[in-house]
Short mmCIF file of C-alpha atoms in Angstrom, two decimals:
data_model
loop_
_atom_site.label_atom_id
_atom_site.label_comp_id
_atom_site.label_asym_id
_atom_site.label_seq_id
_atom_site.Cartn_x
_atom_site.Cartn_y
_atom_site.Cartn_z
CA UNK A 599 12.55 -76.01 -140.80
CA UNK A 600 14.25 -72.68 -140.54
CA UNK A 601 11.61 -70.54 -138.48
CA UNK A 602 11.62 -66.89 -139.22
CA UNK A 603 14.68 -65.78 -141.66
CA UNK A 604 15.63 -62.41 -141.29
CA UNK A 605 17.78 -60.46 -144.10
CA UNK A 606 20.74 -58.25 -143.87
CA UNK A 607 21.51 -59.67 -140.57
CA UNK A 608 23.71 -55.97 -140.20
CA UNK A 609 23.20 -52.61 -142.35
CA UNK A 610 24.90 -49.13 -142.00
CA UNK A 611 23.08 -46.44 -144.17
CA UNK A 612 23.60 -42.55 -144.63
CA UNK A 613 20.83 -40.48 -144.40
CA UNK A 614 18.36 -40.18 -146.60
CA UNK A 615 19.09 -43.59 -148.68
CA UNK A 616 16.64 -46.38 -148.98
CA UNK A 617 16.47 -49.98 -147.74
CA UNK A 618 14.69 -53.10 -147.87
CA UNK A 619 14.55 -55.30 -144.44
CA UNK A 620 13.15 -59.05 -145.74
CA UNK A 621 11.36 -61.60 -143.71
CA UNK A 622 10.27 -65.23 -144.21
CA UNK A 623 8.76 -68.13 -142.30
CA UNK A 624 8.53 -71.82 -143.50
CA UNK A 625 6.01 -72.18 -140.03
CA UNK A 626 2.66 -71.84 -142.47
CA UNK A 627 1.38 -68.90 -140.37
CA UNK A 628 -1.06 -66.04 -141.21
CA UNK A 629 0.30 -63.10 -139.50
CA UNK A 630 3.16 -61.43 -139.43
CA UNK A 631 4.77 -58.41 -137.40
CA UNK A 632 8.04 -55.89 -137.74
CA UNK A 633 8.97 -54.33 -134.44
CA UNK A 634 11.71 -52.27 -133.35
CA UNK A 635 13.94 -52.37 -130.02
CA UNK A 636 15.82 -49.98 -128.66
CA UNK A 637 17.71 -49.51 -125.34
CA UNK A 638 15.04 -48.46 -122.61
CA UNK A 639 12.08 -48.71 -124.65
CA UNK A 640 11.38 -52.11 -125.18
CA UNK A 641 9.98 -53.92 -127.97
CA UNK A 642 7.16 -51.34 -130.76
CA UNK A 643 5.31 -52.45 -133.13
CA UNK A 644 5.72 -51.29 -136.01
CA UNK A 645 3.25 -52.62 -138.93
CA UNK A 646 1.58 -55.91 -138.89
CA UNK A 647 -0.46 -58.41 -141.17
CA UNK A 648 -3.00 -60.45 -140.01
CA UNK A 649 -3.44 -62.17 -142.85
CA UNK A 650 -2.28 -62.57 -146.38
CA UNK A 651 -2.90 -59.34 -148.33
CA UNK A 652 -3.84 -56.99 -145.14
CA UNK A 653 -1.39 -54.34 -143.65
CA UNK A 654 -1.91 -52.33 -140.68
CA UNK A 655 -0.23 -49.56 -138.78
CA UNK A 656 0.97 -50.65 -135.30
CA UNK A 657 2.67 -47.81 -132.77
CA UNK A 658 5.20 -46.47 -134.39
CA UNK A 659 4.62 -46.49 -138.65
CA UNK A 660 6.02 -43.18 -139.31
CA UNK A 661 9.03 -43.76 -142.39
CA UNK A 662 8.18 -47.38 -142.92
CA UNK A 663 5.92 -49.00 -145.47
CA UNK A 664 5.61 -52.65 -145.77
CA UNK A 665 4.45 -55.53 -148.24
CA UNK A 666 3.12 -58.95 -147.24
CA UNK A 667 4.33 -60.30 -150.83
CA UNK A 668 3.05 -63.48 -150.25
CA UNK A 669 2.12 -65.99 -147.29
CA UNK A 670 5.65 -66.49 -146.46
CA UNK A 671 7.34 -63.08 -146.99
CA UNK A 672 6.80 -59.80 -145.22
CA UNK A 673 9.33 -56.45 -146.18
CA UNK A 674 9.45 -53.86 -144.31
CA UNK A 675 10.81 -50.92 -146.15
CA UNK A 676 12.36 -47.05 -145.12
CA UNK A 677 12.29 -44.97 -148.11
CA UNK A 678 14.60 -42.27 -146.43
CA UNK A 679 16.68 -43.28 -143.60
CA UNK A 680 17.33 -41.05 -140.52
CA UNK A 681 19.15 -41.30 -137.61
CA UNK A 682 16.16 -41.93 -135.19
CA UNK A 683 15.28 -44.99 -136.97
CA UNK A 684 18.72 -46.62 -135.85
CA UNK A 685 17.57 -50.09 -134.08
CA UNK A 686 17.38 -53.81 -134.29
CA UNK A 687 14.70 -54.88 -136.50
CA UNK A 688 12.79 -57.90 -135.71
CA UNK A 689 10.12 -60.11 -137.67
CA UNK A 690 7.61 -62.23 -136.28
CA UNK A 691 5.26 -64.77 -137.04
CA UNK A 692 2.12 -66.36 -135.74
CA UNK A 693 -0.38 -68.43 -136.30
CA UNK A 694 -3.71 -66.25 -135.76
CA UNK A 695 -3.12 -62.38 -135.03
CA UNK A 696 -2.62 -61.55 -131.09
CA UNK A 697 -3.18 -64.30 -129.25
CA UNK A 698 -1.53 -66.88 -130.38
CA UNK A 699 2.16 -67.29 -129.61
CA UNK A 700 4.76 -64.88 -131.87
CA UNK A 701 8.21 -66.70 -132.85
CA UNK A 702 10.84 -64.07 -133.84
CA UNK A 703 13.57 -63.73 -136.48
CA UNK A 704 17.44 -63.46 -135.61
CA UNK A 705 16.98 -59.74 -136.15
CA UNK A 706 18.63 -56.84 -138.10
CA UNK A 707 21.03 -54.19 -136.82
CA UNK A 708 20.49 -51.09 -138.36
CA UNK A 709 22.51 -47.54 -137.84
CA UNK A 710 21.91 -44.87 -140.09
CA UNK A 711 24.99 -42.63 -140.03
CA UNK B 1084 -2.69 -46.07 -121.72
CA UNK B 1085 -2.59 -50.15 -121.78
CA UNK B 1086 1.01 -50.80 -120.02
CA UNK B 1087 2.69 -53.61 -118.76
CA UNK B 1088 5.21 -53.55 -116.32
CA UNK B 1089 8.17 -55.15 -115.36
CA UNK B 1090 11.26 -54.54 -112.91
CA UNK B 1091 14.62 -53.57 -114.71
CA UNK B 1092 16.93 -55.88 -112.46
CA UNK B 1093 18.90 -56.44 -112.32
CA UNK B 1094 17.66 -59.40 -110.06
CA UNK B 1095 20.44 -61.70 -109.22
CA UNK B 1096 20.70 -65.06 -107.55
CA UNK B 1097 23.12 -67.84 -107.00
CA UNK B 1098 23.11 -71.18 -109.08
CA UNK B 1099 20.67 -73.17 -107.85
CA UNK B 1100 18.12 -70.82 -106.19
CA UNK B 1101 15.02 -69.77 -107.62
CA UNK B 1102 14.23 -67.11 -109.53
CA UNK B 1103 11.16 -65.47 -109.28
CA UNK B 1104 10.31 -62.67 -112.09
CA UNK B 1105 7.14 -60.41 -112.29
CA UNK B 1106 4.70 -58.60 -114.46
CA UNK B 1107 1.90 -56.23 -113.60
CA UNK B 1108 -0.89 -55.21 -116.75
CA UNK B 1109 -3.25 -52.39 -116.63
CA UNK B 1110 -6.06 -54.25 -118.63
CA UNK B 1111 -8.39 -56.44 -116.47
CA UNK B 1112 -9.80 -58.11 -119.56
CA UNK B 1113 -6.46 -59.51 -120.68
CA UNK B 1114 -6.50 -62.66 -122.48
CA UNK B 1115 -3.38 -63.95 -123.34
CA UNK B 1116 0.23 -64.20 -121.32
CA UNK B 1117 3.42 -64.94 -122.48
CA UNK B 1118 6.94 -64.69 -121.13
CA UNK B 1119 10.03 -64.37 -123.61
CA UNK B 1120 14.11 -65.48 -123.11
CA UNK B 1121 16.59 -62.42 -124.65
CA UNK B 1122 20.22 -63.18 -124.62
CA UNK B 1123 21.98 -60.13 -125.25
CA UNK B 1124 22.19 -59.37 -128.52
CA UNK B 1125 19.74 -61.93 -130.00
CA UNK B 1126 16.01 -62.13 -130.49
CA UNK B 1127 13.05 -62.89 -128.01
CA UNK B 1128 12.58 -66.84 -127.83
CA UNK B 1129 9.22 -67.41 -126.75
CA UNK B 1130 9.56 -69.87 -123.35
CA UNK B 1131 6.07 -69.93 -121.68
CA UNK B 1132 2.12 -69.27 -122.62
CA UNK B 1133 -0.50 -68.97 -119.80
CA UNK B 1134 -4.17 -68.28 -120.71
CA UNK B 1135 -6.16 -68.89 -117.76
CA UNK B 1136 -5.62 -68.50 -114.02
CA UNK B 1137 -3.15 -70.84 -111.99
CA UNK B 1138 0.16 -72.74 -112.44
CA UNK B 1139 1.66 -73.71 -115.52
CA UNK B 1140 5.13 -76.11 -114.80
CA UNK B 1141 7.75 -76.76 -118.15
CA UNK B 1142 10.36 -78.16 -116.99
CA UNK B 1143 12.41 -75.79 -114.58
CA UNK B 1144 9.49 -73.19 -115.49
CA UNK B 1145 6.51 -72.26 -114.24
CA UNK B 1146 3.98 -69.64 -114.87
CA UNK B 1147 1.59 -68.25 -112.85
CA UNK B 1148 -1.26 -65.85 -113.35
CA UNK B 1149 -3.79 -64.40 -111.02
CA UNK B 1150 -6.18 -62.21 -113.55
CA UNK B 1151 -7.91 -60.93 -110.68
CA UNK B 1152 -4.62 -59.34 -109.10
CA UNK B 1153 -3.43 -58.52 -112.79
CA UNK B 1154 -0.32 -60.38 -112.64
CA UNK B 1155 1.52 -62.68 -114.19
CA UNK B 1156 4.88 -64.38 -112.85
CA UNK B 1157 7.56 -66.60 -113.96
CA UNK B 1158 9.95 -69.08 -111.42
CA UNK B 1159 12.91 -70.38 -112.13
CA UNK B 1160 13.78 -73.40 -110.39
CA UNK B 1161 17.36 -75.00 -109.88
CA UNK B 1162 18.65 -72.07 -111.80
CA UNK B 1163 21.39 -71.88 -114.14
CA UNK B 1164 24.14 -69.27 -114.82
CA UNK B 1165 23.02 -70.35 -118.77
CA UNK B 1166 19.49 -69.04 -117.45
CA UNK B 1167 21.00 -65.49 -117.27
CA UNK B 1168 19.33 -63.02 -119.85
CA UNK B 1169 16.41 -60.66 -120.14
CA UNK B 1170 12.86 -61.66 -119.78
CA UNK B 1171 10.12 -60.18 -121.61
CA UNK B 1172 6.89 -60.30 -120.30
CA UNK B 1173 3.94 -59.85 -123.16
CA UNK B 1174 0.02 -59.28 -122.70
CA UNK B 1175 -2.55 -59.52 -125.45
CA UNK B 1176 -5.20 -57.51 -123.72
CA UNK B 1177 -8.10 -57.39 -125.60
CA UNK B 1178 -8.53 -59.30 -128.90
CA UNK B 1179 -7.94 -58.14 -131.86
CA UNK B 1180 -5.42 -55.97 -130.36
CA UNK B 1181 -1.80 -56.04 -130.74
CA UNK B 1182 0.86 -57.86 -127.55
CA UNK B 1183 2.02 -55.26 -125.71
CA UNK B 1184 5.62 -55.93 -124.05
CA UNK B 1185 7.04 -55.20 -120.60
CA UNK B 1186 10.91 -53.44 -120.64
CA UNK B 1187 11.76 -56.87 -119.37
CA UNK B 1188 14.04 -57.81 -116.04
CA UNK B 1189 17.26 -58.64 -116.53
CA UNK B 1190 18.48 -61.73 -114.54
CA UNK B 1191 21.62 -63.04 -113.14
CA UNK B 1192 22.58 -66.15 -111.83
CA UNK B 1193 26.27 -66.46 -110.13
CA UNK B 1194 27.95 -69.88 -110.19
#
């Protein structure tokens, strides 16, 4: 039972390419979250699914997109990398949306260069 | 603007005192509670849930929340210098709605 997976656990990109951040969980749960932390500002939200086949918009969507491919896996994609969207990465899971408790993913580190 | 704040730290005690870490929310109608364990450079492990008012113990943990106050708190007892990290303090304030985190304190316990 491996929990949340995270992969690339570390990326460097130039500006302007593209990337794919993938998430999984073996934990059966319906919702899934991609947040960003960086120093001083805590953890953001950045899109969320609370349930197979939904997507929404958390607080901070602008240059991501993401895909809940199935009940396990959750992408988050940037189409053109900038500077500002150097951070760790991290995936969560739960079991309803909100309230119930969120497990997280070992994380990516991303600098865009 | 639905906040939830923490002190920075760093708060720092010595092995085997207690630690006693704090959260304030903005949103009386706050449902949910949770507090989170960060070692630097790894992810948030989730280490208590509270949902209604009072004590919850775990072990060396407990959780307390007082709704009516608007805050929720996490002791440390017999603490560790393997206890030292960041906490994250996280509110679900209305349903449907998305956890919002504190900054987190940072703690430090000296052997």
């Amino acid at each position: 039972n491996a929990g949340v997976t995270q992969t690339p656990k570390f990326q460097v990109l130039k500006t302007g390419q593209s990337m794919t951040l993938q998430c999984a969980q073996d934990m059966n749960h319906n919702s899934m979250y991609w947040y960003r932390q960086d120093p001083g500002m805590g953890l953001r939200l950045i899109y969320y699914s609370a349930s197979e086949g939904t997507t929404d918009k958390g607080e901070v969507p602008n240059g991501y997109n993401v895909s809940r491919l199935n009940k396990r896996e959750f992408s988050l994609r940037l189409e053109s990398a900038a500077p500002s969207q150097t951070s760790v990465y991290f995936c969560a899971s739960s079991g309803q949306a909100w309230g119930d408790e969120q497990f997280f993913g070992p994380g990516t580190r991303l600098t865009v260069l | 603007q639905k906040e939830v704040e923490q002190n920075s730290g760093p708060l720092s005690v010595p092995e085997g005192a207690i630690a006693s870490l704090n959260c304030t929310y903005s949103d009386r109608v706050s449902q949910s509670f949770f507090w989170y364990r960060q070692y630097s450079g790894k992810s948030p492990e989730l280490i208590m849930s509270i949902y209604s008012n009072g004590d919850k113990e775990d072990g060396r943990f407990t959780a307390q929340l007082n709704k009516a106050s608007q805050y929720v708190s996490l002791l440390i007892r017999d603490s560790q210098p393997s206890d030292s990290a960041t906490y994250l303090c996280a509110v679900n304030m209305q349903a449907g709605t998305a956890l919002i985190f504190g900054k987190g304190t940072t703690l430090s316990v000296s052997s």
